[in-house]
Coordinates of C-alpha atoms in Angstrom, one line a residue:
M67 CA 4.3 22.6 -41.6
N68 CA 2.1 22.0 -38.6
T69 CA -1.4 23.7 -38.6
N70 CA -2.9 22.2 -35.5
G71 CA -1.4 25.0 -33.3
I72 CA 0.5 22.9 -30.9
A73 CA 3.9 23.2 -32.6
S74 CA 3.4 26.9 -33.2
N75 CA 2.4 27.7 -29.7
P76 CA 5.3 26.9 -27.3
S77 CA 3.4 27.7 -24.1
F78 CA 0.8 25.2 -25.0
G79 CA 3.5 22.6 -25.8
K80 CA 5.0 23.3 -22.4
I81 CA 1.7 22.8 -20.6
F82 CA 1.1 19.6 -22.7
D83 CA 4.5 18.2 -21.6
E84 CA 4.0 19.2 -17.9
L85 CA 0.6 17.4 -18.0
F86 CA 1.6 14.2 -19.6
N87 CA 5.3 13.9 -18.5
R88 CA 4.7 14.0 -14.8
S89 CA 6.5 11.7 -12.4
I90 CA 4.8 8.9 -10.4
S91 CA 5.4 11.0 -7.3
D92 CA 3.1 13.6 -8.7
I93 CA 0.4 11.0 -9.1
V94 CA 0.9 9.1 -5.9
G95 CA 1.5 12.2 -3.9
T96 CA 4.8 12.5 -2.1
D97 CA 7.1 15.2 -0.7
F98 CA 10.4 14.1 -2.0
T99 CA 13.5 16.3 -1.4
S100 CA 17.1 15.7 -2.2
E101 CA 17.7 15.3 1.6
S102 CA 15.3 12.4 1.9
P103 CA 15.9 8.8 0.9
S104 CA 14.7 7.5 -2.6
V105 CA 11.6 5.4 -2.7
N106 CA 10.5 2.6 -5.2
I107 CA 6.7 2.2 -5.4
I108 CA 5.7 -1.3 -6.7
E109 CA 2.2 -2.4 -7.4
T110 CA 1.3 -6.1 -7.8
D111 CA -2.1 -7.8 -8.2
E112 CA -2.3 -8.3 -4.5
S113 CA -0.5 -5.3 -2.9
F114 CA 1.5 -2.1 -3.0
E115 CA 5.0 -2.0 -1.8
L116 CA 7.2 1.0 -0.9
E117 CA 11.0 0.4 -0.7
V118 CA 12.9 3.1 1.1
A119 CA 16.7 3.3 0.6
A120 CA 18.0 4.1 3.9
P121 CA 21.5 2.6 4.5
G122 CA 23.1 3.0 7.9
M123 CA 19.9 3.3 9.8
T124 CA 18.3 0.7 12.2
K125 CA 14.6 -0.2 12.5
E126 CA 14.4 1.8 15.7
D127 CA 15.3 4.9 13.7
F128 CA 11.9 4.8 11.7
N129 CA 8.4 5.8 12.5
I130 CA 5.6 4.9 10.2
L131 CA 2.1 6.5 10.7
I132 CA -1.1 6.2 8.9
E133 CA -3.5 9.1 9.2
K134 CA -6.6 9.2 7.2
D135 CA -5.5 8.6 3.6
H136 CA -1.8 9.4 4.2
L137 CA 1.1 7.2 5.1
T138 CA 4.1 9.0 6.6
I139 CA 7.5 7.5 6.9
S140 CA 10.0 9.4 9.0
G141 CA 13.5 8.6 10.3
D142 CA 15.8 10.1 12.8
T143 CA 19.2 8.7 13.4
K144 CA 21.2 9.3 16.5
I145 CA 24.7 10.5 15.6
E146 CA 27.3 9.5 18.2
E147 CA 30.5 11.7 18.4
S148 CA 33.7 9.8 17.7
E149 CA 37.3 10.9 17.5
N150 CA 38.0 8.5 14.7
V151 CA 35.7 10.0 12.1
A152 CA 36.6 9.6 8.4
T153 CA 37.0 12.6 6.2
F154 CA 34.7 12.2 3.3
K155 CA 35.7 13.6 -0.2
R156 CA 32.0 12.9 -1.2
K157 CA 29.1 11.8 0.8
E158 CA 25.9 11.1 -1.1
Y159 CA 23.7 9.6 1.6
D160 CA 23.5 11.0 5.1
F161 CA 19.9 11.1 6.3
K162 CA 20.0 12.3 9.9
K163 CA 16.3 13.2 9.9
F164 CA 13.7 12.9 7.1
S165 CA 10.0 12.6 6.6
R166 CA 8.1 11.3 3.5
K167 CA 4.4 11.5 3.1
F168 CA 2.3 9.4 0.6
R169 CA -1.3 9.7 -0.3
L170 CA -2.8 6.2 -0.2
P171 CA -5.3 5.1 -2.9
E172 CA -8.8 3.9 -1.8
T173 CA -7.7 0.4 -2.8
V174 CA -5.3 0.0 0.1
D175 CA -6.4 -2.0 3.1
K176 CA -4.9 0.2 5.9
E177 CA -5.3 -2.6 8.4
T178 CA -2.7 -4.8 6.6
V179 CA 0.2 -2.5 6.5
K180 CA 3.5 -4.3 7.4
A181 CA 7.1 -3.1 7.5
K182 CA 10.5 -4.8 7.5
Y183 CA 13.9 -3.3 7.5
D184 CA 16.8 -5.4 6.0
L185 CA 20.2 -4.6 4.4
G186 CA 19.5 -0.9 4.2
I187 CA 16.0 -1.1 2.7
L188 CA 12.8 -0.4 4.6
K189 CA 10.0 -2.3 2.9
V190 CA 6.5 -1.3 3.6
T191 CA 3.8 -3.6 2.2
M192 CA 0.1 -2.8 2.0
D193 CA -2.5 -5.3 0.8
K194 CA -5.2 -4.2 -1.6
T195 CA -8.8 -4.3 -0.6
P196 CA -10.7 -7.5 -1.6
E197 CA -12.6 -5.4 -4.1
A198 CA -9.5 -4.1 -5.8
K199 CA -8.1 -7.6 -6.0
E200 CA -11.2 -8.9 -7.7
K201 CA -11.0 -6.2 -10.5
G202 CA -8.9 -7.5 -13.3
S203 CA -8.3 -6.1 -16.7
R204 CA -11.2 -6.1 -19.1
T205 CA -11.5 -5.3 -22.8
I206 CA -13.6 -2.3 -23.7
N207 CA -15.8 -2.7 -26.7
I208 CA -15.8 0.2 -29.1
D209 CA -19.1 1.2 -30.6

């Protein structure tokens, strides 16, 4: 028997679950849809990296824009008509046009953003600010 009220109040439990079981995209800030490529977000001691899975595109198909505290990655492929087009039974990636927007943390040095497209992955690297790099982990004393 639980008397703390959480187990007996299903709506509170749902709110608790929604608050603490959010995805990283809720925290970082993105506008993912099923019609846009998946993105890995990696944080190292020195930088943040975004890996966009976009097979079949070329580097000319992408546009990367920084505006205030947002990074927008968009893509638009040029579809050429062909008489020898395969008939797909299932097609899980087909990004003709997409746009993903990410809120950048204050610890990103916006002047150091670099991008590279290789083997179907667009990799965007953003160095951390010198202040963010200096901050390491520390132990908090309990009084």
